[in-house]
Coordinates of C-alpha atoms in Angstrom, one line a residue:
M24 CA -15.2 27.7 26.8
F25 CA -14.7 26.0 23.5
V26 CA -16.8 23.4 21.8
L27 CA -15.3 21.4 18.9
S28 CA -17.0 19.1 16.5
G29 CA -15.8 16.5 14.1
V30 CA -12.9 15.4 16.4
S31 CA -12.4 12.0 14.7
S32 CA -10.7 10.5 11.7
F33 CA -13.3 12.2 9.5
P34 CA -12.8 15.1 9.0
V35 CA -10.1 16.3 11.4
L36 CA -7.4 13.8 10.4
T37 CA -8.3 14.1 6.8
A38 CA -7.9 17.9 6.9
A39 CA -4.5 17.6 8.7
V40 CA -3.3 15.2 6.1
V41 CA -4.4 17.4 3.1
R42 CA -2.6 20.4 4.6
S43 CA 0.6 18.3 5.0
L44 CA 0.4 17.0 1.4
M45 CA -0.3 20.5 0.0
H46 CA 3.1 21.8 1.1
G47 CA 4.7 23.6 -1.8
M48 CA 1.6 23.3 -4.1
Q49 CA 0.1 26.3 -5.8
R50 CA -3.3 24.7 -6.5
L51 CA -5.5 22.0 -5.1
D52 CA -8.0 20.3 -7.5
D53 CA -9.2 17.0 -6.1
I54 CA -9.3 15.3 -2.7
C55 CA -10.0 11.6 -2.3
G56 CA -9.7 9.5 0.8
G57 CA -10.9 6.3 2.4
I58 CA -10.8 4.1 5.5
A59 CA -10.4 0.3 5.4
P60 CA -11.0 -1.2 8.9
S61 CA -9.8 -4.6 9.9
P62 CA -12.5 -7.2 9.6
Y63 CA -11.9 -7.9 13.3
A64 CA -12.3 -4.2 14.4
G65 CA -15.7 -4.8 16.0
V66 CA -18.0 -2.1 14.4
G67 CA -20.5 -0.7 16.9
L68 CA -24.3 -0.8 16.4
N69 CA -24.6 3.0 16.1
V70 CA -22.1 3.0 13.2
I71 CA -24.1 0.3 11.4
R72 CA -27.3 2.2 12.0
A73 CA -25.8 5.3 10.5
I74 CA -24.6 3.3 7.4
A75 CA -28.0 1.7 7.0
S76 CA -29.7 5.1 7.2
Y77 CA -27.8 6.7 4.3
A78 CA -26.8 3.7 2.1
G79 CA -28.3 4.3 -1.4
Q80 CA -30.0 7.6 -0.3
R81 CA -29.3 10.8 -2.2
I82 CA -26.6 13.1 -0.9
E83 CA -24.7 16.1 -2.3
L84 CA -21.0 16.4 -2.9
R85 CA -18.5 18.6 -4.9
R86 CA -17.7 17.1 -8.3
D87 CA -16.2 18.9 -11.3
S88 CA -16.5 22.2 -9.5
R89 CA -20.3 21.7 -9.1
T90 CA -22.6 20.5 -6.3
M91 CA -24.0 17.2 -7.6
R92 CA -26.1 14.3 -6.4
A93 CA -24.5 11.0 -5.4
Y94 CA -25.6 7.8 -3.7
P95 CA -23.4 6.2 -1.0
F96 CA -22.3 2.6 -1.5
T97 CA -23.4 2.6 -5.2
E98 CA -20.1 4.0 -6.6
T99 CA -16.6 2.8 -5.9
R100 CA -13.0 3.5 -6.4
R101 CA -10.1 1.1 -6.3
F102 CA -7.0 1.9 -4.2
T103 CA -4.1 0.2 -2.5
V104 CA -3.0 1.4 0.9
A105 CA 0.7 1.0 0.9
V106 CA 3.0 2.7 3.4
P107 CA 6.4 2.9 1.7
G108 CA 8.6 0.1 3.0
R109 CA 5.7 -1.7 4.7
L110 CA 3.6 -4.7 3.8
P111 CA 0.7 -3.2 1.8
L112 CA -2.9 -4.0 2.2
R113 CA -4.4 -5.9 -0.7
P114 CA -6.0 -3.7 -3.5
M115 CA -9.6 -3.1 -2.5
Q116 CA -12.8 -1.3 -3.6
F117 CA -13.8 1.7 -1.5
S118 CA -17.5 2.8 -1.6
L119 CA -18.6 6.4 -1.3
V120 CA -19.8 7.2 2.2
D121 CA -21.7 10.2 3.7
V122 CA -19.2 11.9 6.0
P123 CA -18.6 15.5 7.0
D124 CA -15.6 15.8 4.8
L125 CA -17.8 16.1 1.7
Q126 CA -18.9 19.6 3.0
M127 CA -16.2 20.6 5.4
L128 CA -13.2 20.2 3.1
V129 CA -15.0 22.3 0.5
A130 CA -15.5 25.0 3.2
L131 CA -11.7 24.9 4.0
W132 CA -10.7 24.9 0.3
P133 CA -13.5 26.6 -1.7
D134 CA -11.7 26.3 -5.0
V135 CA -11.3 22.5 -4.9
A136 CA -13.1 20.8 -7.8
S137 CA -14.0 17.4 -6.3
V138 CA -14.1 15.8 -2.9
W139 CA -14.8 12.0 -2.5
M140 CA -14.6 9.9 0.6
G141 CA -15.0 6.1 0.9
A142 CA -14.9 3.1 3.1
G143 CA -13.6 -0.4 2.3
P144 CA -15.4 -2.8 4.7
A145 CA -14.0 -6.3 5.0
P146 CA -14.4 -9.1 4.1
P147 CA -15.2 -8.1 0.5
L148 CA -18.1 -10.5 0.3
L149 CA -20.1 -8.5 2.9
H150 CA -19.1 -5.3 1.1
R151 CA -20.5 -6.5 -2.1
V152 CA -23.8 -7.5 -0.3
L153 CA -24.0 -4.0 1.2
R154 CA -23.5 -2.4 -2.2
G155 CA -26.2 -4.6 -3.7
L156 CA -28.6 -3.6 -1.0
A157 CA -27.7 0.1 -1.5
W158 CA -28.7 -0.2 -5.1
L159 CA -32.1 -1.5 -4.1
V160 CA -32.5 1.8 -2.1
R161 CA -31.3 3.9 -5.0
L162 CA -33.7 2.2 -7.4
H163 CA -36.5 2.7 -4.9
V164 CA -37.1 -1.0 -4.6
V165 CA -36.9 -0.5 -0.8
P166 CA -37.1 2.8 1.0
T167 CA -34.2 2.3 3.5
L168 CA -31.9 -0.3 5.0
A169 CA -32.5 1.0 8.5
P170 CA -34.6 -2.0 9.5
L171 CA -31.7 -4.3 8.7
A172 CA -29.2 -2.5 11.0
R173 CA -29.2 -5.2 13.7
L174 CA -28.8 -8.0 11.1
M175 CA -26.0 -6.0 9.4
H176 CA -24.3 -5.5 12.8
W177 CA -24.5 -9.2 13.5
A178 CA -23.1 -10.1 10.1
S179 CA -20.2 -7.6 10.4
N180 CA -19.1 -9.0 13.8
V181 CA -19.6 -12.7 13.2
L182 CA -18.9 -13.3 9.5
R183 CA -15.3 -12.0 9.4
W184 CA -12.0 -13.3 8.0
G185 CA -8.8 -12.1 6.5
E186 CA -5.8 -10.2 7.8
H187 CA -6.2 -8.4 11.1
R188 CA -4.9 -5.1 9.6
G189 CA -6.6 -1.8 8.7
G190 CA -5.6 1.3 6.8
M191 CA -6.5 4.7 5.5
F192 CA -5.4 6.9 2.6
V193 CA -5.7 10.4 1.4
E194 CA -4.8 11.4 -2.2
I195 CA -4.8 14.9 -3.7
R196 CA -4.3 16.2 -7.2
G197 CA -3.3 19.7 -8.2
R198 CA -0.4 21.8 -9.4
D199 CA 3.0 21.9 -7.8
E200 CA 5.0 25.1 -7.2
E201 CA 6.1 25.1 -10.9
G202 CA 2.6 24.7 -12.2
R203 CA 2.9 21.0 -13.2
A204 CA 0.2 18.4 -12.6
T205 CA 1.0 16.3 -9.5
T206 CA -0.7 13.5 -7.5
R207 CA 0.3 13.0 -3.9
S208 CA -0.9 10.4 -1.4
W209 CA -0.7 9.6 2.3
H210 CA -1.0 6.1 3.6
L211 CA -1.7 4.7 7.0
L212 CA -1.4 1.0 8.2
A213 CA -2.7 -0.1 11.6
E214 CA -1.8 -3.6 12.8
G215 CA -4.0 -5.7 15.0
D216 CA -6.3 -3.9 17.4
D217 CA -4.7 -0.5 17.1
G218 CA -6.9 0.8 14.2
P219 CA -10.0 1.5 16.3
L220 CA -8.0 3.8 18.6
I221 CA -7.3 6.3 15.9
P222 CA -10.7 8.2 16.1
S223 CA -10.1 9.1 19.7
M224 CA -6.5 10.4 19.2
A225 CA -7.7 13.8 18.0
A226 CA -9.4 14.3 21.4
E227 CA -6.3 13.2 23.2
A228 CA -4.2 15.7 21.2
I229 CA -6.5 18.6 22.1
I230 CA -6.5 17.5 25.8
R231 CA -2.7 17.4 25.9
R232 CA -2.6 20.9 24.4
C233 CA -5.0 22.1 27.2
L234 CA -2.7 20.5 29.8
S235 CA 0.3 22.2 28.3
G236 CA -1.4 25.6 28.6
T237 CA -2.3 26.1 24.9
A238 CA -6.0 25.4 24.8
P239 CA -8.1 26.2 21.7
S240 CA -9.6 29.6 21.5
A241 CA -13.1 30.1 22.8
G242 CA -16.2 29.4 20.6
A243 CA -18.0 26.6 18.9
R244 CA -16.8 25.3 15.5
P245 CA -15.5 22.3 13.6
A246 CA -12.0 21.3 14.8
L247 CA -10.6 21.3 11.3
R248 CA -7.7 23.7 12.1
E249 CA -7.0 22.6 15.6
I250 CA -4.7 19.6 14.9
E251 CA -1.8 19.0 12.6
I252 CA -0.4 15.7 11.3
G253 CA 2.5 16.0 13.7
D254 CA 0.2 15.7 16.7
Y255 CA -1.0 12.4 15.3
E256 CA 2.5 11.1 14.5
E257 CA 3.5 11.4 18.1
M258 CA 0.6 9.2 19.1
F259 CA 1.1 6.7 16.3
K260 CA 4.6 6.0 17.5
R261 CA 3.2 4.5 20.6
R262 CA 1.2 2.0 18.6
K263 CA 1.6 -0.4 15.7
I264 CA 0.5 2.4 13.4
H265 CA 2.7 3.4 10.5
T266 CA 2.3 6.2 8.0
G267 CA 4.1 7.4 4.9
S268 CA 3.7 9.6 1.8
R269 CA 4.2 9.1 -1.9
I270 CA 5.1 12.4 -3.4
P271 CA 6.6 12.4 -7.0
S272 CA 10.2 13.7 -7.0
R273 CA 11.2 16.3 -9.5
A274 CA 14.9 15.9 -8.6
E275 CA 15.6 13.3 -11.2
P276 CA 14.1 13.1 -14.7
I277 CA 13.9 9.3 -14.7
V278 CA 12.9 7.4 -11.5
T279 CA 14.2 3.9 -11.5
L280 CA 12.0 0.8 -10.9
Y281 CA 12.8 0.2 -7.2
R282 CA 12.5 3.9 -6.4
R283 CA 9.0 3.9 -7.8
V284 CA 7.8 0.9 -5.8
L285 CA 9.5 1.9 -2.6
G286 CA 8.6 5.6 -2.6
D287 CA 10.0 7.5 0.4
A288 CA 11.4 4.2 1.9
W289 CA 14.1 4.3 -0.9
D290 CA 16.2 6.8 1.1
L291 CA 16.2 4.6 4.1
L292 CA 17.9 1.7 2.3
P293 CA 21.6 1.0 2.9
E294 CA 23.8 2.5 0.2
P295 CA 24.9 -0.8 -1.3
I296 CA 21.3 -1.8 -2.0
R297 CA 20.5 1.6 -3.5
N298 CA 23.5 1.4 -5.8
M299 CA 22.6 -2.1 -7.0
H300 CA 19.1 -1.1 -7.9
D301 CA 19.7 2.4 -9.3
V302 CA 20.0 1.1 -12.8
H303 CA 19.3 3.4 -15.8
G304 CA 20.6 1.4 -18.7
S305 CA 22.6 -1.8 -18.2
M306 CA 24.9 -2.9 -15.4
T307 CA 26.8 -6.0 -14.5
A308 CA 27.7 -7.2 -11.0
S309 CA 29.8 -10.1 -10.0
G310 CA 30.6 -12.0 -6.8
I311 CA 30.6 -15.3 -4.9
A312 CA 27.6 -17.4 -3.8
E313 CA 26.8 -20.5 -1.8
V314 CA 24.1 -22.7 -3.3
E315 CA 21.9 -25.4 -1.6
R316 CA 19.4 -27.6 -3.4
G317 CA 16.3 -29.4 -2.1
A318 CA 16.8 -33.1 -1.6
G319 CA 13.4 -34.4 -2.9
W320 CA 13.0 -35.5 -6.5
V321 CA 10.2 -33.0 -7.1
A322 CA 12.3 -30.2 -5.8
R323 CA 15.2 -31.3 -8.1
L324 CA 12.8 -31.5 -11.0
V325 CA 11.5 -28.0 -10.5
A326 CA 15.0 -26.6 -10.0
G327 CA 16.2 -28.2 -13.1
A328 CA 13.2 -27.0 -15.2
L329 CA 13.9 -23.4 -14.1
R330 CA 17.6 -23.8 -14.7
F331 CA 18.5 -23.0 -11.1
P332 CA 22.2 -23.4 -10.3
K333 CA 23.6 -26.6 -8.9
A334 CA 24.6 -26.9 -5.2
G335 CA 28.1 -25.7 -4.3
S336 CA 30.2 -23.3 -2.3
D337 CA 32.4 -20.4 -3.5
V338 CA 30.3 -20.4 -6.8
P339 CA 31.2 -17.5 -9.0
V340 CA 28.1 -15.5 -9.9
E341 CA 27.4 -12.7 -12.4
V342 CA 24.2 -10.7 -12.7
R343 CA 23.4 -8.5 -15.6
F344 CA 20.7 -5.8 -15.2
D345 CA 19.1 -4.5 -18.4
V346 CA 16.5 -1.8 -18.4
Q347 CA 13.9 -2.4 -21.2
G348 CA 11.3 0.4 -21.1
D349 CA 9.6 0.2 -17.7
K350 CA 11.0 -3.3 -17.0
Q351 CA 14.3 -4.7 -15.8
V352 CA 15.6 -8.0 -17.0
W353 CA 17.9 -9.8 -14.6
T354 CA 20.2 -12.5 -16.1
R355 CA 21.9 -14.5 -13.4
K356 CA 24.9 -16.8 -14.1
F357 CA 26.2 -19.2 -11.5
R358 CA 29.4 -20.7 -12.9
D359 CA 28.2 -22.3 -16.1
R360 CA 24.4 -22.2 -15.6
S361 CA 22.2 -19.1 -16.1
F362 CA 18.5 -18.2 -15.7
S363 CA 16.7 -14.9 -16.1
S364 CA 13.5 -13.1 -14.9
S365 CA 11.9 -9.8 -15.6
H366 CA 10.9 -7.2 -13.0
E367 CA 8.3 -4.5 -13.4
E368 CA 6.0 -2.3 -11.3
G369 CA 2.7 -4.0 -10.6
R370 CA -0.7 -2.8 -11.9
G371 CA -4.3 -3.7 -11.1
A372 CA -4.4 -6.6 -8.6
F373 CA -0.6 -6.3 -8.3
D374 CA -0.7 -2.6 -7.5
R375 CA 2.2 -1.3 -5.3
L376 CA 4.0 -4.6 -5.7
L377 CA 7.1 -5.6 -7.6
C378 CA 6.2 -8.2 -10.3
E379 CA 8.8 -10.8 -11.1
R380 CA 8.1 -13.1 -14.1
F381 CA 9.5 -16.6 -14.5
G382 CA 8.1 -18.0 -17.7
P383 CA 4.3 -18.4 -17.2
F384 CA 4.5 -17.5 -13.5
V385 CA 4.2 -13.9 -12.2
F386 CA 4.9 -13.2 -8.5
G387 CA 3.8 -10.0 -6.8
L388 CA 6.5 -9.2 -4.2
A389 CA 6.1 -6.6 -1.4
L390 CA 9.3 -4.7 -0.8
V391 CA 9.4 -4.5 3.0
L392 CA 12.1 -2.5 4.9
D393 CA 13.2 -4.5 8.0
G394 CA 15.9 -2.6 9.7
D395 CA 18.9 -2.6 7.3
R396 CA 17.4 -5.4 5.2
L397 CA 15.0 -5.3 2.3
R398 CA 12.7 -8.3 2.4
L399 CA 10.8 -9.6 -0.6
V400 CA 7.4 -11.1 0.5
V401 CA 5.1 -12.9 -1.9
R402 CA 1.6 -11.4 -1.8
R403 CA 0.1 -12.7 -5.0
W404 CA 1.0 -15.1 -7.9
T405 CA -0.5 -16.2 -11.2
C406 CA 0.1 -18.8 -13.8
L407 CA -0.8 -17.9 -17.4
G408 CA -2.7 -15.0 -16.0
I409 CA -4.8 -17.2 -13.6
A410 CA -4.7 -16.1 -9.9
L411 CA -3.6 -18.9 -7.6
P412 CA -4.1 -19.3 -3.8
V413 CA -1.4 -17.4 -1.9
S414 CA -1.4 -20.3 0.6
L415 CA 0.1 -22.5 -2.1
S416 CA 2.6 -20.0 -3.4
P417 CA 6.4 -20.6 -3.2
R418 CA 7.8 -19.1 -0.1
G419 CA 11.0 -18.6 1.8
D420 CA 13.2 -16.1 3.6
S421 CA 14.5 -13.8 0.9
Y422 CA 16.1 -10.5 1.6
E423 CA 18.9 -8.1 0.6
S424 CA 21.4 -6.3 2.9
G425 CA 24.4 -4.0 2.7
D426 CA 26.9 -5.5 5.1
D427 CA 30.6 -4.4 4.9
G428 CA 29.9 -2.0 2.1
R429 CA 28.8 -4.9 -0.2
F430 CA 25.5 -5.8 -1.7
R431 CA 24.5 -9.1 -0.1
F432 CA 21.6 -11.4 -1.1
H433 CA 19.8 -14.3 0.5
V434 CA 17.2 -16.0 -1.7
E435 CA 15.2 -19.0 -0.5
I436 CA 12.6 -20.7 -2.6
G437 CA 10.5 -23.5 -1.2
H438 CA 7.0 -24.8 -1.3
P439 CA 4.7 -26.0 1.5
T440 CA 4.2 -29.4 -0.2
I441 CA 7.7 -30.2 -1.5
G442 CA 9.9 -28.3 0.9
L443 CA 13.1 -26.5 0.0
I444 CA 13.7 -26.0 -3.8
I445 CA 16.8 -23.8 -3.7
R446 CA 18.6 -21.5 -1.4
Y447 CA 21.5 -19.2 -2.5
R448 CA 23.3 -16.4 -0.7
G449 CA 26.3 -14.4 -1.3
W450 CA 27.6 -10.9 -2.3
L451 CA 27.9 -8.8 -5.4
T452 CA 29.9 -5.7 -6.5
E453 CA 29.4 -3.7 -9.6
T454 CA 31.7 -4.7 -12.4
P455 CA 33.4 -1.7 -14.1
P456 CA 32.5 -1.5 -17.8
A457 CA 35.1 -2.7 -20.3
Q458 CA 37.3 0.0 -21.7

């Protein structure tokens, strides 16, 4: 007979992920992780009761190689769950939670300096209220939030809005096989109603092993070593659950912009797309495009102000890529009209996005791998540094592909109130440098 505990996301899945990320490392220093459930996940009353019982109460965790006090939901860390090549979750605050990982991961890796686990409840407004209530407990204004459990349960299941998506991350820091500092992270995205199924998958994996004749050994213990990440991956494939890792590559001394944003998804791109974006200094490409303009006067005014090209077919196009520090400047010339924009890796609210700047406007673009196409999806935009509603952002079907060995582009810019502004599509090939 065997009895296994902790057969859930925390700590069994966390431990499996850490083992996977540690491959080839010589030392593990820090472990950080978090779960961000969909606001429509339907949290049960017992889960809410558990949260209410420990929010703001004193707990112990490993920090700076010492056992120290901490107070759940009164300290946060910001993180963006972003599976390479998938539409990322929005950057969010994760609050410290009291889960078995805080002790069990230390038991697995006694030399680890710090372990921190968090949760990112949605919508953010309810999360902020919960953090405020936890501070009342920490400051001894109220003894516990337990009497509010039913009210909290009602609020979490009635007051909900936002994207019906959830996620999880695990990030570790340590030393690689050559002794250099490294940070590695694992990301999970669960679409729709599939997120709440993940905690039961560890039990399914163990049952399937029993049915195949490889049952766990007899005894009672935590299930930290019973399941590996490969067991989960087989079950994730049957659901709308996607995972990926972001592990720094030592193969190249300089990692180009698109490689940094795409992570492991870079290697899945068609070769023409990789060649066009693997720019280290300067590069020029030329080709042919077809250009359409919006018919309304507002659309024509906007297109003219941004120096977008005039409508036409078989329009000669030239694009110059210039690397300037961490940025790339793209100068596009359609026949006799040119316009430029700069690209850079997003930070802060634009984390894990590609930022494209047109004058006072900055657009945060998600690089989404869709078959053999790389789609550019607007996730955030600002004007003069002021965040604007995404519902009012320019939009359109914009993507890159690699048909017939050529880099092909399809850019569509429109707006919900004025319609199409411009659409241009065509192909490019790298222009050999002048001798």
